[in-house]
XYZ file of C-alpha atoms in Angstrom:
410
model
C 76.288 -20.554 -9.565
C 74.484 -18.185 -11.722
C 71.581 -20.698 -11.814
C 71.830 -21.174 -8.109
C 71.711 -17.536 -7.204
C 68.298 -17.222 -9.206
C 66.922 -19.613 -7.894
C 67.645 -18.859 -3.891
C 66.336 -14.874 -4.697
C 63.063 -15.758 -6.625
C 62.176 -18.342 -3.928
C 62.913 -15.364 -0.905
C 60.424 -13.132 -2.888
C 57.677 -15.815 -2.697
C 58.158 -16.610 0.693
C 57.912 -13.151 2.012
C 54.767 -11.795 -0.727
C 53.354 -15.091 1.110
C 53.398 -13.753 4.046
C 50.203 -11.976 5.907
C 50.103 -8.779 6.478
C 49.391 -8.197 9.709
C 47.606 -5.603 10.749
C 48.423 -3.456 14.481
C 46.219 -3.969 17.052
C 46.124 -0.284 18.023
C 44.796 0.905 14.660
C 41.135 1.332 15.671
C 38.623 -0.122 13.357
C 36.619 3.298 11.501
C 33.123 2.159 10.197
C 31.182 4.855 8.261
C 28.188 5.941 9.163
C 25.012 4.631 8.784
C 22.653 6.626 5.626
C 19.978 7.891 7.007
C 17.406 8.641 4.871
C 14.134 10.607 6.158
C 11.760 12.885 4.598
C 13.528 12.136 1.146
C 16.536 13.462 1.943
C 18.962 12.058 3.239
C 20.231 13.001 6.784
C 23.976 12.724 6.336
C 24.337 15.810 4.106
C 23.020 17.729 6.151
C 23.280 19.527 9.602
C 20.248 18.168 11.103
C 18.084 20.203 13.586
C 15.138 19.250 15.586
C 12.598 20.676 17.717
C 9.102 21.474 18.914
C 6.969 24.780 18.133
C 6.836 26.250 21.346
C 3.556 28.244 22.519
C 3.505 32.165 20.603
C 6.501 30.820 18.039
C 5.880 31.074 14.489
C 7.017 29.468 10.609
C 8.320 33.160 10.702
C 10.609 34.040 13.813
C 11.539 29.811 13.333
C 12.839 31.282 9.975
C 14.324 34.451 11.759
C 16.349 32.268 13.806
C 18.379 30.940 11.061
C 19.772 34.352 9.463
C 16.687 34.584 6.946
C 15.094 38.251 7.002
C 11.747 39.540 7.238
C 11.370 40.677 3.643
C 12.708 36.839 3.081
C 10.093 35.063 5.090
C 7.047 37.096 3.843
C 8.543 36.094 0.401
C 8.548 32.484 1.228
C 5.166 33.142 2.984
C 3.810 34.041 0.319
C 4.894 31.123 -2.556
C 3.730 28.218 -0.333
C 0.308 29.941 1.142
C -1.791 27.837 -1.428
C -0.248 24.372 -0.290
C 0.906 25.098 3.472
C -1.075 27.208 5.712
C 1.171 28.778 7.851
C -1.425 30.022 10.483
C -2.031 26.400 11.226
C 1.348 25.556 13.242
C 0.623 24.489 16.348
C 2.080 24.435 19.658
C 4.032 20.776 20.707
C 3.961 19.329 17.564
C 7.907 18.639 15.917
C 9.840 20.075 12.900
C 12.751 19.447 11.262
C 15.626 22.116 10.027
C 18.435 21.105 7.025
C 21.356 23.254 6.835
C 24.441 22.899 4.651
C 27.143 21.824 6.700
C 29.445 24.575 5.593
C 30.094 27.521 7.778
C 27.204 29.454 6.258
C 25.054 26.683 7.591
C 21.701 27.801 5.176
C 18.505 26.707 5.351
C 18.404 23.911 3.182
C 14.449 22.748 4.076
C 12.204 22.645 6.163
C 9.869 19.922 7.667
C 6.864 20.115 9.510
C 4.557 16.954 11.293
C 0.939 17.886 11.709
C 0.556 14.010 12.842
C 2.697 11.687 13.007
C 1.899 10.400 9.472
C 1.734 13.762 7.017
C 4.374 16.157 6.896
C 5.135 19.794 4.779
C 8.396 20.163 2.924
C 9.673 24.106 2.204
C 11.871 22.964 -0.144
C 15.435 26.816 -0.123
C 17.521 24.188 -2.706
C 17.163 25.394 -5.882
C 13.892 28.001 -5.231
C 10.999 27.843 -2.905
C 8.258 24.857 -3.407
C 6.483 23.143 -0.660
C 4.645 20.276 -1.683
C 2.521 17.553 1.582
C 3.514 14.026 1.979
C 2.688 11.481 3.470
C 4.528 8.935 4.969
C 4.487 5.432 3.714
C 1.930 2.656 5.887
C 1.928 -1.052 5.902
C -0.710 -3.021 7.453
C -0.102 -6.134 9.445
C -2.647 -8.709 10.183
C -2.712 -10.258 13.868
C -5.028 -12.824 15.348
C -4.509 -12.985 19.352
C -6.383 -14.108 22.368
C -6.374 -13.896 25.550
C -8.183 -14.205 29.905
C -9.432 -11.378 31.186
C -7.428 -10.419 34.527
C -9.190 -7.062 35.262
C -10.572 -4.718 33.043
C -9.986 -5.340 28.840
C -7.780 -2.590 28.254
C -5.331 -4.098 30.648
C -5.631 -7.622 29.145
C -5.556 -5.947 26.089
C -1.900 -3.697 27.042
C -0.327 -6.845 28.357
C -0.357 -8.034 24.663
C 1.443 -5.252 23.630
C -1.696 -4.065 21.879
C -3.172 -0.333 21.625
C -5.722 -0.012 24.666
C -8.414 1.858 22.975
C -9.139 -1.033 21.563
C -11.198 -1.727 24.388
C -13.505 0.901 23.238
C -13.803 0.252 19.678
C -14.662 -3.509 21.159
C -17.211 -2.005 23.412
C -19.254 -0.354 20.034
C -19.520 -3.724 18.726
C -20.301 -4.862 21.590
C -22.675 -2.620 23.381
C -25.806 -3.876 22.313
C -25.108 -7.776 23.005
C -22.164 -8.036 25.891
C -23.011 -5.578 29.793
C -19.207 -4.743 29.749
C -19.652 -4.223 33.290
C -20.237 -7.899 33.855
C -17.612 -9.058 32.543
C -15.703 -11.814 35.254
C -12.224 -12.157 35.449
C -11.506 -15.354 33.194
C -13.624 -14.920 30.763
C -12.193 -14.992 27.871
C -11.562 -13.711 24.190
C -10.164 -13.747 20.764
C -9.989 -11.128 18.424
C -8.501 -10.724 14.619
C -7.014 -7.252 13.518
C -4.889 -4.799 11.713
C -2.695 -2.453 13.109
C -0.932 -0.080 10.783
C 2.258 0.746 10.693
C 4.726 3.886 9.644
C 7.423 3.685 7.086
C 7.012 -0.217 8.544
C 8.476 0.648 12.127
C 5.968 2.999 14.750
C 3.044 1.756 15.469
C 0.458 4.322 14.908
C -2.342 1.829 16.035
C -5.369 -0.359 15.197
C -6.574 0.173 11.811
C -9.688 -2.421 11.193
C -11.631 -5.570 13.492
C -12.119 -8.484 10.910
C -13.295 -10.949 13.939
C -13.900 -11.162 17.230
C -15.274 -13.573 20.418
C -15.931 -12.723 24.083
C -17.172 -15.943 26.203
C -20.011 -13.634 27.840
C -22.340 -15.598 30.916
C -20.884 -18.512 29.766
C -21.850 -17.808 25.965
C -19.199 -17.686 23.204
C -20.820 -14.425 21.013
C -18.941 -13.619 17.909
C -18.378 -10.400 16.152
C -18.028 -10.978 12.461
C -18.028 -7.282 9.939
C -20.279 -7.406 6.852
C -21.836 -5.295 4.587
C -25.156 -6.148 3.167
C -25.746 -3.373 0.845
C -22.585 -3.268 -1.348
C -23.883 -0.072 -2.694
C -24.112 2.461 0.497
C -20.914 0.117 2.014
C -22.722 0.373 5.779
C -20.835 -1.817 8.164
C -23.211 -4.266 10.560
C -21.901 -7.003 12.781
C -23.214 -9.884 13.359
C -22.798 -12.825 15.104
C -21.583 -16.822 13.203
C -25.062 -17.665 12.604
C -26.213 -14.344 10.731
C -27.824 -12.880 13.655
C -27.529 -9.069 14.105
C -25.677 -7.814 16.980
C -26.985 -4.385 17.257
C -30.271 -3.923 19.330
C -32.928 -1.410 20.148
C -31.491 -0.556 23.308
C -27.730 -0.300 23.844
C -26.913 -2.378 27.099
C -26.168 0.498 29.699
C -26.110 4.330 29.588
C -22.124 4.789 29.982
C -19.513 2.938 28.067
C -17.028 1.745 31.572
C -18.419 1.668 34.904
C -20.080 -0.478 37.603
C -23.241 -1.492 39.309
C -23.689 0.032 42.418
C -26.609 0.028 42.850
C -30.099 -2.826 41.149
C -33.614 -2.676 41.128
C -35.460 -3.993 43.815
C -38.800 -4.074 44.826
C -36.575 -3.453 48.565
C -34.059 -1.264 48.742
C -32.614 0.740 52.214
C -31.799 3.689 51.110
C -28.775 5.651 51.597
C -30.143 8.469 52.085
C -33.155 9.110 53.423
C -32.526 5.899 55.805
C -35.736 3.926 55.236
C -36.526 0.626 52.747
C -38.364 0.707 49.833
C -38.228 -0.258 46.453
C -35.357 0.922 43.519
C -37.072 2.037 40.636
C -33.768 1.625 38.578
C -30.467 0.730 37.990
C -26.827 2.678 39.595
C -23.996 2.831 37.371
C -21.505 4.958 39.257
C -18.416 6.588 37.733
C -16.765 9.750 38.049
C -18.167 13.178 37.646
C -18.771 14.560 34.657
C -18.482 10.894 32.262
C -20.809 11.227 29.620
C -24.483 9.552 29.644
C -25.779 8.234 26.860
C -29.171 7.784 25.203
C -29.916 3.320 25.036
C -32.214 4.033 21.597
C -32.558 7.125 19.878
C -35.731 8.834 20.653
C -37.528 12.093 21.742
C -36.973 13.651 24.887
C -39.696 13.770 27.059
C -38.738 15.390 29.698
C -36.011 18.223 31.334
C -35.819 19.671 34.523
C -34.834 19.310 38.417
C -35.943 17.448 40.975
C -35.375 17.242 44.867
C -35.387 12.923 44.797
C -33.955 12.763 41.149
C -31.247 16.237 40.687
C -31.031 17.416 37.141
C -32.947 14.319 35.018
C -33.783 13.543 31.417
C -36.385 11.189 29.552
C -36.563 9.872 26.384
C -39.602 8.491 24.635
C -37.934 6.271 22.050
C -41.855 4.591 20.917
C -45.237 3.903 21.847
C -44.037 0.759 23.707
C -40.584 2.033 25.659
C -39.402 5.231 27.792
C -35.541 5.465 29.713
C -34.907 8.298 32.413
C -31.502 9.137 33.711
C -31.153 10.805 37.078
C -28.656 12.632 39.470
C -26.707 14.473 36.224
C -24.550 17.260 37.004
C -25.291 19.036 33.122
C -28.272 18.288 31.120
C -26.727 18.679 27.484
C -30.676 17.799 25.400
C -34.190 20.267 25.226
C -36.681 18.938 25.381
C -37.939 18.011 22.302
C -35.009 17.502 21.125
C -35.564 13.961 18.956
C -31.191 12.209 19.924
C -29.830 9.098 18.365
C -29.012 5.827 20.003
C -25.307 6.524 21.033
C -25.892 10.700 22.186
C -24.737 12.131 25.285
C -27.826 13.923 26.995
C -25.882 15.048 29.532
C -23.263 14.501 32.358
C -22.803 11.995 35.591
C -23.065 13.758 38.795
C -24.601 14.208 42.535
C -27.837 16.037 42.014
C -30.857 15.061 44.264
C -30.668 12.531 46.973
C -27.123 10.613 45.950
C -24.221 10.092 48.342
C -21.592 10.048 45.288
C -21.738 10.438 41.739
C -24.108 8.457 39.463
C -26.689 7.895 36.672
C -29.836 6.117 37.849
C -31.013 4.552 35.008
C -34.836 3.778 35.169
C -36.786 1.791 31.683
C -40.977 1.737 31.131
C -42.410 -0.228 28.643
C -46.155 0.327 28.325
C -46.309 2.532 30.988
C -44.530 0.590 33.741
C -41.009 0.528 35.570
C -39.412 -2.238 34.726
C -35.976 -4.114 35.717
C -34.089 -3.451 32.414
C -31.208 -5.858 33.173
C -33.695 -8.910 32.782
C -35.571 -7.020 29.999
C -34.908 -8.658 26.564
C -34.582 -6.114 24.402
C -35.894 -6.355 20.491
C -32.952 -6.460 18.484
C -33.251 -3.905 14.465
C -33.479 -5.392 11.437
C -32.417 -9.182 10.665
C -30.457 -10.061 8.057
C -31.516 -10.223 4.732
C -31.637 -13.774 3.895
C -30.874 -13.088 0.423
C -27.004 -12.203 1.753
C -26.948 -15.199 3.334
C -24.664 -17.561 1.406
C -22.186 -14.660 0.870
C -21.591 -13.846 4.697
C -21.654 -17.617 5.310
C -18.873 -17.878 2.923
C -17.259 -14.827 4.339
C -17.533 -15.506 8.050
C -16.040 -19.533 8.647
C -12.898 -19.044 8.105
C -12.365 -15.925 10.214
C -14.486 -18.139 12.577
C -11.966 -21.091 11.759
C -9.022 -18.980 12.318
C -10.456 -17.389 16.143
C -11.360 -20.677 17.218
C -7.929 -22.254 16.463
C -5.777 -20.027 18.713
C -8.306 -19.886 21.358
C -7.924 -24.271 21.053
C -4.077 -23.081 21.425
C -4.394 -20.776 23.807
C -7.006 -22.342 26.220
C -6.259 -25.943 25.810
C -2.946 -25.552 27.092
């Protein structure tokens, strides 16, 4: 009998232990806060104050708001001045203050960010110390292809690429493509690397590795290449090793539109008569920078009733250019200028109905149409570098062609 009782008791214990413990649906499940590490600190351990420098605010006034007296602030400034120049703090820049979580809320650290990549840490925890640090940067490589449906910057923005890349591309192709003549549907492909701070914050385009543009039905490739590795100078060449850089830029403005072309007979909008127009007009907003299209010496500057404010540049014994209707002249007679230097600003001085620059071109003393002229190239690639260039360029070109075939043939 005792044995039977013992067996029944043991069974009851086993059955009760085997039952699942039921959790009441009314009891909330508390998830721990995620661990946040930034600037080398675990932010969960601090009371975090983030703010932005306002006009008139200084390092001292910020610390004084945290109950740090004038004498203490002076001592801090003296200790950190060799590394952190507090006078360079700028309005609009972010800062972070880490304070203790107790009732005293003493300042443990002050972090100032002059830009997205760098930051200064003033550490108050043990003794006053300061350091300048840089956030980790990673690089991601992309190859994209697209077709224009407006401006190049709009096409890039559509693919979530920094639209400022359009300016860099225009600089690469400034000698071979007139960006005022690009048309809807023109195709392009690009291989480039992008920067990311802390592996997540986009920080723009780092380098352009390869590109092609469809221009007037022709595909023009561009590959950066260093011929002389001792000076590291990067030049751009097409797929055959021909240099893209010409003696002259295609236009004196980076982005604009042609409002009037070179013509032996044009109805003048101000004088209301038919006469020759021996230049190319580029319409652009008032104040747009005007660039000299080639290196040379400023031969003339001045003002006439017809030309308004103007600059004329002699490039060599064969070529000269002139830029009319400026709102402001930024060079002087006899000054040497490099290709792409800003020599004035777009205006509407002289006989002009609106802001534009009239670009005139002389060859051997005769005014000619710059858009129809076959302009000379700069120095070609040294043949001894050609095999190395071909080996470098071939896989890049294959990558561009491959993505172009995928995008444009489907």
